[in-house]
Amino acid sequence: MPIRMTAKHTNILKTFLNGSMRLAEFAITNECIAKCTFCDIWKQRPRQYVDREKGLQAIDKLADFGVAHITLTGGEPLLHPNIIDFAKKCNSRNIHTAVLDAAPSLITEPILDGLDEAKTDMLSISFDSDDPKVCEASRRIPDILNGIEDAVKRIKRTKIKSMASILIWNDNHDRMEKVFMKAIDMGFDHISVNYPTFSKSVLYPLGGEGISLNKPGVIKALQSVIEIKKMKKYPIVNSIASMENIIQYLTDPATVRYECLGGNRVMFVDWFLDVRPCMQLPQVLGNILTMTKDDFATEPCNRCNMSWYRDFSTFFHGVKSFPVYLESATSSRSLY
Ligand code: SF4
């Protein structure tokens, strides 16, 4: 089926061709009601929320810097009282927008209507296992699997696409296809795979017992995802080229084809509006409201395997990115 070009697609194409394209994760609050075993952000105090006016200015500034995709994240972005205003601002600047969610009870009907009206492109829901008890334990939210299933069904009445955001972890690493199958049975439109990452970041600590897989275990899981993707049965958004790159990184970091462009093409904007290469590194490049293009990082990085940053970085390596473009051209699922 031919892809209908929207103003957002045109913006992506235009910024890509003129070399200004960037992508940002914008963390609008550190509050979260899930208590995930892989992430400690829910313990943070004080609670921080991006101020509405400054958040809107920040999105304008990001658009001026060529940002064509924003992932609104947190904490839990749906807890921010101005989430719909931020989503509307993204739409007004033709920014392709995804909103992350870990607690499906927050996808209420008014929130869904607001995001739909704001022309949000994607709701990406954390999904850990096909086993309800495991899901409950990993997020510490009672009956979460039924909650996700209900939310995905309700998203279908809107134009928003749903995506299962699946972390490779101790529970699922040796049976990824079963988890993908469950996601599709539940009605998800897309699947994204997250690579397990540890971060000692003060801002955004990640890790925990649940992702104590060793490197060979992660590599094996990624190899299985690549094989499953080749079957073309599941709408997995991660490119094979990027997953192979992560396997290279885990095998011998010096041999990667695509280094990470965190702080240059991809970036993390925190709830203080400070721009960082990612949530891992302590370095602040500047405050989004005052920084200039000269403040962006100039050196690539190869210090971790974080999926969002590594996957999107593969698009910006000139002729080396050809395999990624080729995959994207044969799939309508390249941007998430
Ligand atoms: S490689 Fe990891 S640490 Fe380095 S910029 Fe990318 S996401 Fe951050």
XYZ file of C-alpha atoms and ligand atoms in Angstrom:
344
model
C 0.000 0.000 0.000
C 1.510 3.406 -0.956
C 2.456 5.651 1.998
C 0.411 8.879 2.145
C 2.845 11.768 2.628
C 1.794 14.000 5.505
C 3.293 17.356 6.520
C 5.321 15.436 9.122
C 6.730 13.038 6.523
C 7.613 16.017 4.346
C 9.350 17.654 7.315
C 11.345 14.475 7.989
C 12.367 14.276 4.330
C 13.168 17.985 4.078
C 15.303 18.101 7.234
C 17.032 14.870 6.284
C 17.901 16.095 2.796
C 19.107 19.517 3.969
C 21.223 17.881 6.684
C 19.516 19.526 9.659
C 17.511 16.533 10.902
C 17.679 15.668 14.588
C 15.598 13.566 16.991
C 14.975 14.211 20.668
C 13.729 12.462 23.732
C 12.036 15.094 25.896
C 11.545 13.982 29.523
C 8.787 16.250 30.804
C 8.597 14.872 34.357
C 10.457 12.478 36.622
C 7.250 11.319 38.296
C 6.192 7.746 37.643
C 3.584 5.454 39.169
C 5.173 2.235 37.937
C 7.973 0.850 40.107
C 9.904 -0.927 37.396
C 12.604 -3.352 38.399
C 14.888 -1.992 35.610
C 14.720 1.678 36.510
C 14.975 3.716 39.710
C 13.502 6.961 38.488
C 10.313 6.453 40.531
C 12.387 6.896 43.695
C 13.511 10.397 42.735
C 12.599 13.382 44.874
C 11.679 16.134 44.442
C 9.183 15.550 41.672
C 9.942 17.731 38.669
C 7.568 18.886 35.937
C 8.549 20.999 32.952
C 6.851 24.384 33.167
C 4.145 24.654 30.472
C 5.347 27.868 28.798
C 9.002 26.864 28.893
C 8.135 23.390 27.590
C 6.308 24.919 24.623
C 9.267 27.219 23.929
C 11.606 24.236 24.175
C 9.654 22.360 21.487
C 9.802 25.449 19.245
C 13.543 25.668 19.758
C 13.998 21.959 19.043
C 12.017 22.378 15.812
C 14.242 25.331 14.865
C 17.260 23.034 15.348
C 15.787 20.558 12.833
C 14.233 18.115 15.311
C 11.678 16.191 13.232
C 10.801 13.520 15.791
C 10.214 13.867 19.530
C 9.593 11.068 21.968
C 7.771 12.563 24.959
C 8.967 10.577 27.927
C 9.422 10.822 31.695
C 9.105 9.338 34.268
C 5.590 8.941 33.057
C 4.733 11.720 30.568
C 0.989 11.081 30.867
C 1.197 12.357 34.466
C 2.186 15.805 33.227
C -0.893 18.081 33.347
C 0.148 19.761 30.058
C 0.941 16.645 28.017
C -1.752 17.469 25.437
C -0.436 21.033 25.008
C 3.061 19.658 24.375
C 1.722 17.121 21.875
C -0.244 19.871 20.092
C 2.846 22.063 19.906
C 4.809 19.197 18.329
C 2.063 18.778 15.749
C 1.966 22.520 15.010
C 5.692 22.287 14.114
C 5.187 19.126 12.013
C 7.174 17.040 14.469
C 6.471 13.307 14.367
C 5.598 12.440 17.976
C 5.619 9.351 20.153
C 4.438 9.275 23.771
C 5.786 6.595 26.108
C 3.717 4.932 28.801
C 4.406 2.298 31.445
C 1.086 2.419 33.338
C -1.909 1.723 31.038
C -4.408 3.109 33.587
C -3.107 6.556 32.582
C -4.416 6.089 29.041
C -7.827 7.425 29.994
C -10.481 8.383 27.452
C -9.889 12.166 27.859
C -6.112 11.669 27.448
C -6.685 9.509 24.391
C -9.060 12.057 22.840
C -6.580 14.856 23.574
C -3.631 13.014 22.040
C -5.725 12.058 19.020
C -6.797 15.663 18.516
C -3.131 16.655 18.851
C -2.369 14.180 16.031
C 0.081 12.218 18.159
C 1.552 9.510 15.964
C 2.390 6.763 18.431
C 1.692 5.547 21.944
C 4.502 3.259 22.979
C 3.631 0.994 25.917
C 6.178 -0.975 27.944
C 5.452 -4.675 27.534
C 7.687 -7.199 29.263
C 6.222 -10.672 29.016
C 3.362 -12.838 27.816
C 2.971 -13.992 31.441
C 0.579 -11.735 33.444
C 2.287 -12.482 36.763
C 5.723 -11.602 35.368
C 4.360 -8.317 33.958
C 2.841 -7.435 37.326
C 6.060 -8.198 39.154
C 8.340 -6.321 36.748
C 6.305 -3.073 36.799
C 4.678 -3.626 40.215
C 1.261 -2.715 38.836
C -1.617 -5.145 39.578
C -3.366 -6.704 36.558
C -1.182 -4.712 34.154
C -1.439 -7.132 31.221
C -5.246 -6.814 31.092
C -4.814 -3.059 31.455
C -2.465 -2.976 28.449
C -4.821 -5.127 26.369
C -7.726 -2.819 27.163
C -5.669 0.312 26.365
C -4.486 -1.099 23.021
C -8.098 -1.898 22.052
C -9.202 1.631 22.922
C -6.293 3.206 21.018
C -7.712 1.514 17.899
C -10.651 3.948 17.799
C -8.146 6.769 17.201
C -5.599 7.464 14.475
C -2.755 6.852 16.937
C -0.626 3.758 16.363
C 0.260 1.543 19.321
C 3.697 0.102 19.846
C 4.813 -2.611 22.264
C 8.121 -1.498 23.734
C 9.822 -4.770 24.645
C 13.015 -4.888 26.678
C 15.262 -7.914 26.302
C 15.617 -9.119 29.882
C 16.070 -12.205 32.028
C 12.492 -13.395 31.604
C 12.090 -13.175 27.814
C 15.569 -13.342 26.218
C 15.228 -16.978 25.146
C 11.648 -16.777 23.821
C 11.318 -13.435 22.072
C 8.923 -14.766 19.433
C 6.385 -15.816 22.074
C 6.377 -12.272 23.460
C 6.054 -10.785 19.944
C 3.187 -13.171 19.226
C 1.387 -12.076 22.391
C 1.898 -8.395 21.477
C 0.325 -8.940 18.060
C -2.544 -10.988 19.549
C -3.224 -8.074 21.876
C -3.538 -5.760 18.879
C -0.291 -3.757 18.916
C 0.524 -2.156 15.547
C 4.298 -2.126 16.033
C 6.993 -3.717 18.146
C 10.210 -2.039 19.269
C 12.961 -3.988 20.965
C 15.042 -2.368 23.695
C 18.526 -3.579 24.446
C 19.328 -4.034 28.159
C 21.452 -1.145 29.421
C 22.957 -0.251 32.772
C 23.403 3.386 33.682
C 24.845 4.849 36.843
C 23.527 8.234 35.782
C 22.396 10.395 38.692
C 19.682 11.807 36.455
C 18.332 8.522 35.115
C 19.601 5.348 36.780
C 18.889 2.175 34.788
C 19.690 -1.433 35.557
C 18.770 -3.929 38.238
C 18.657 -7.668 38.765
C 16.100 -8.151 35.982
C 18.663 -7.320 33.296
C 21.604 -9.242 34.695
C 21.994 -11.079 31.381
C 25.560 -11.625 30.254
C 26.774 -10.392 26.857
C 26.471 -13.785 25.116
C 22.871 -13.952 26.378
C 22.037 -10.530 24.916
C 23.795 -11.374 21.646
C 21.840 -14.621 21.326
C 18.570 -12.794 22.002
C 19.423 -10.167 19.360
C 20.342 -12.866 16.845
C 16.954 -14.470 17.451
C 15.197 -11.109 16.925
C 17.074 -10.654 13.621
C 15.966 -14.105 12.449
C 12.375 -13.389 13.515
C 12.436 -10.028 11.703
C 13.637 -11.747 8.523
C 10.477 -13.885 8.625
C 8.522 -10.617 8.030
C 5.712 -11.876 10.290
C 6.088 -9.261 13.008
C 6.155 -5.450 12.649
C 9.521 -4.958 14.392
C 10.786 -1.392 13.924
C 14.471 -1.920 14.829
C 16.538 -2.306 11.680
C 18.572 -5.458 11.173
C 21.565 -3.225 10.400
C 21.259 -1.578 13.814
C 20.806 -4.851 15.693
C 23.849 -6.300 13.920
C 25.722 -3.157 14.932
C 24.801 -3.752 18.592
C 26.004 -7.354 18.328
C 29.293 -5.957 16.964
C 29.427 -3.522 19.878
C 28.908 -6.300 22.416
C 31.473 -8.516 20.684
C 34.178 -5.909 20.085
C 33.235 -2.223 20.473
C 36.112 -1.145 18.215
C 34.512 -2.844 15.202
C 31.118 -1.125 15.124
C 29.902 0.172 11.767
C 27.764 2.945 13.235
C 28.888 4.999 16.214
C 26.318 6.809 18.337
C 25.580 10.437 17.486
C 24.193 11.281 20.936
C 24.355 15.024 21.508
C 24.466 15.761 17.817
C 21.730 14.027 15.786
C 19.956 12.428 18.759
C 19.626 13.972 22.205
C 17.957 13.912 25.596
C 16.231 17.006 26.995
C 15.569 16.691 30.711
C 12.942 18.273 32.982
C 15.313 21.195 33.651
C 15.422 21.739 29.859
C 19.090 20.820 29.843
C 20.198 19.073 26.662
C 22.387 16.002 27.121
C 23.806 13.520 24.608
C 21.568 10.910 26.288
C 20.336 10.078 29.789
C 23.507 8.097 30.499
C 26.171 10.782 30.329
C 26.553 13.532 32.949
C 27.557 16.092 30.313
C 25.136 18.987 29.716
C 25.509 20.631 26.294
C 23.410 23.644 27.224
C 19.908 24.680 28.130
C 17.588 24.303 25.159
C 16.188 27.812 25.604
C 19.583 29.480 25.316
C 21.909 27.080 23.483
C 23.069 27.516 19.902
C 23.921 25.025 17.165
C 27.595 25.345 18.128
C 26.821 23.709 21.489
C 25.928 20.328 19.986
C 28.475 17.531 20.401
C 30.887 17.053 17.547
C 32.438 13.683 18.441
C 30.602 10.376 18.083
C 30.329 8.121 21.129
C 30.525 4.361 21.581
C 30.080 3.900 25.313
C 26.845 1.937 25.532
C 24.212 0.064 23.555
C 21.087 2.087 24.340
C 18.551 1.245 21.646
C 16.792 4.551 20.884
C 20.094 6.439 20.490
C 21.971 3.713 18.656
C 19.080 2.793 16.336
C 18.432 6.355 15.174
C 22.142 7.162 14.851
C 22.439 4.553 12.094
C 20.589 6.909 9.723
C 23.300 9.571 9.774
C 26.431 7.824 8.487
C 26.343 8.788 4.806
C 26.995 5.907 2.417
C 27.548 3.535 5.338
C 23.860 4.027 6.164
C 22.817 2.554 2.810
C 21.696 -0.815 4.335
C 19.521 1.114 6.820
C 17.931 3.192 4.023
C 17.338 0.069 1.991
C 15.528 -1.575 4.901
C 13.495 1.593 5.507
C 12.523 1.849 1.854
C 11.004 -1.632 1.971
C 9.184 -0.983 5.241
C 6.801 1.756 6.417
C 7.879 1.192 10.009
C 11.221 2.918 10.175
C 10.386 5.823 12.515
C 9.141 5.262 16.025
S 26.708 5.578 23.025
Fe 25.441 5.523 24.880
S 26.549 6.869 26.302
Fe 27.275 7.392 24.255
S 25.924 9.070 23.546
Fe 25.072 7.136 22.784
S 23.523 6.580 24.278
Fe 24.915 8.061 25.277
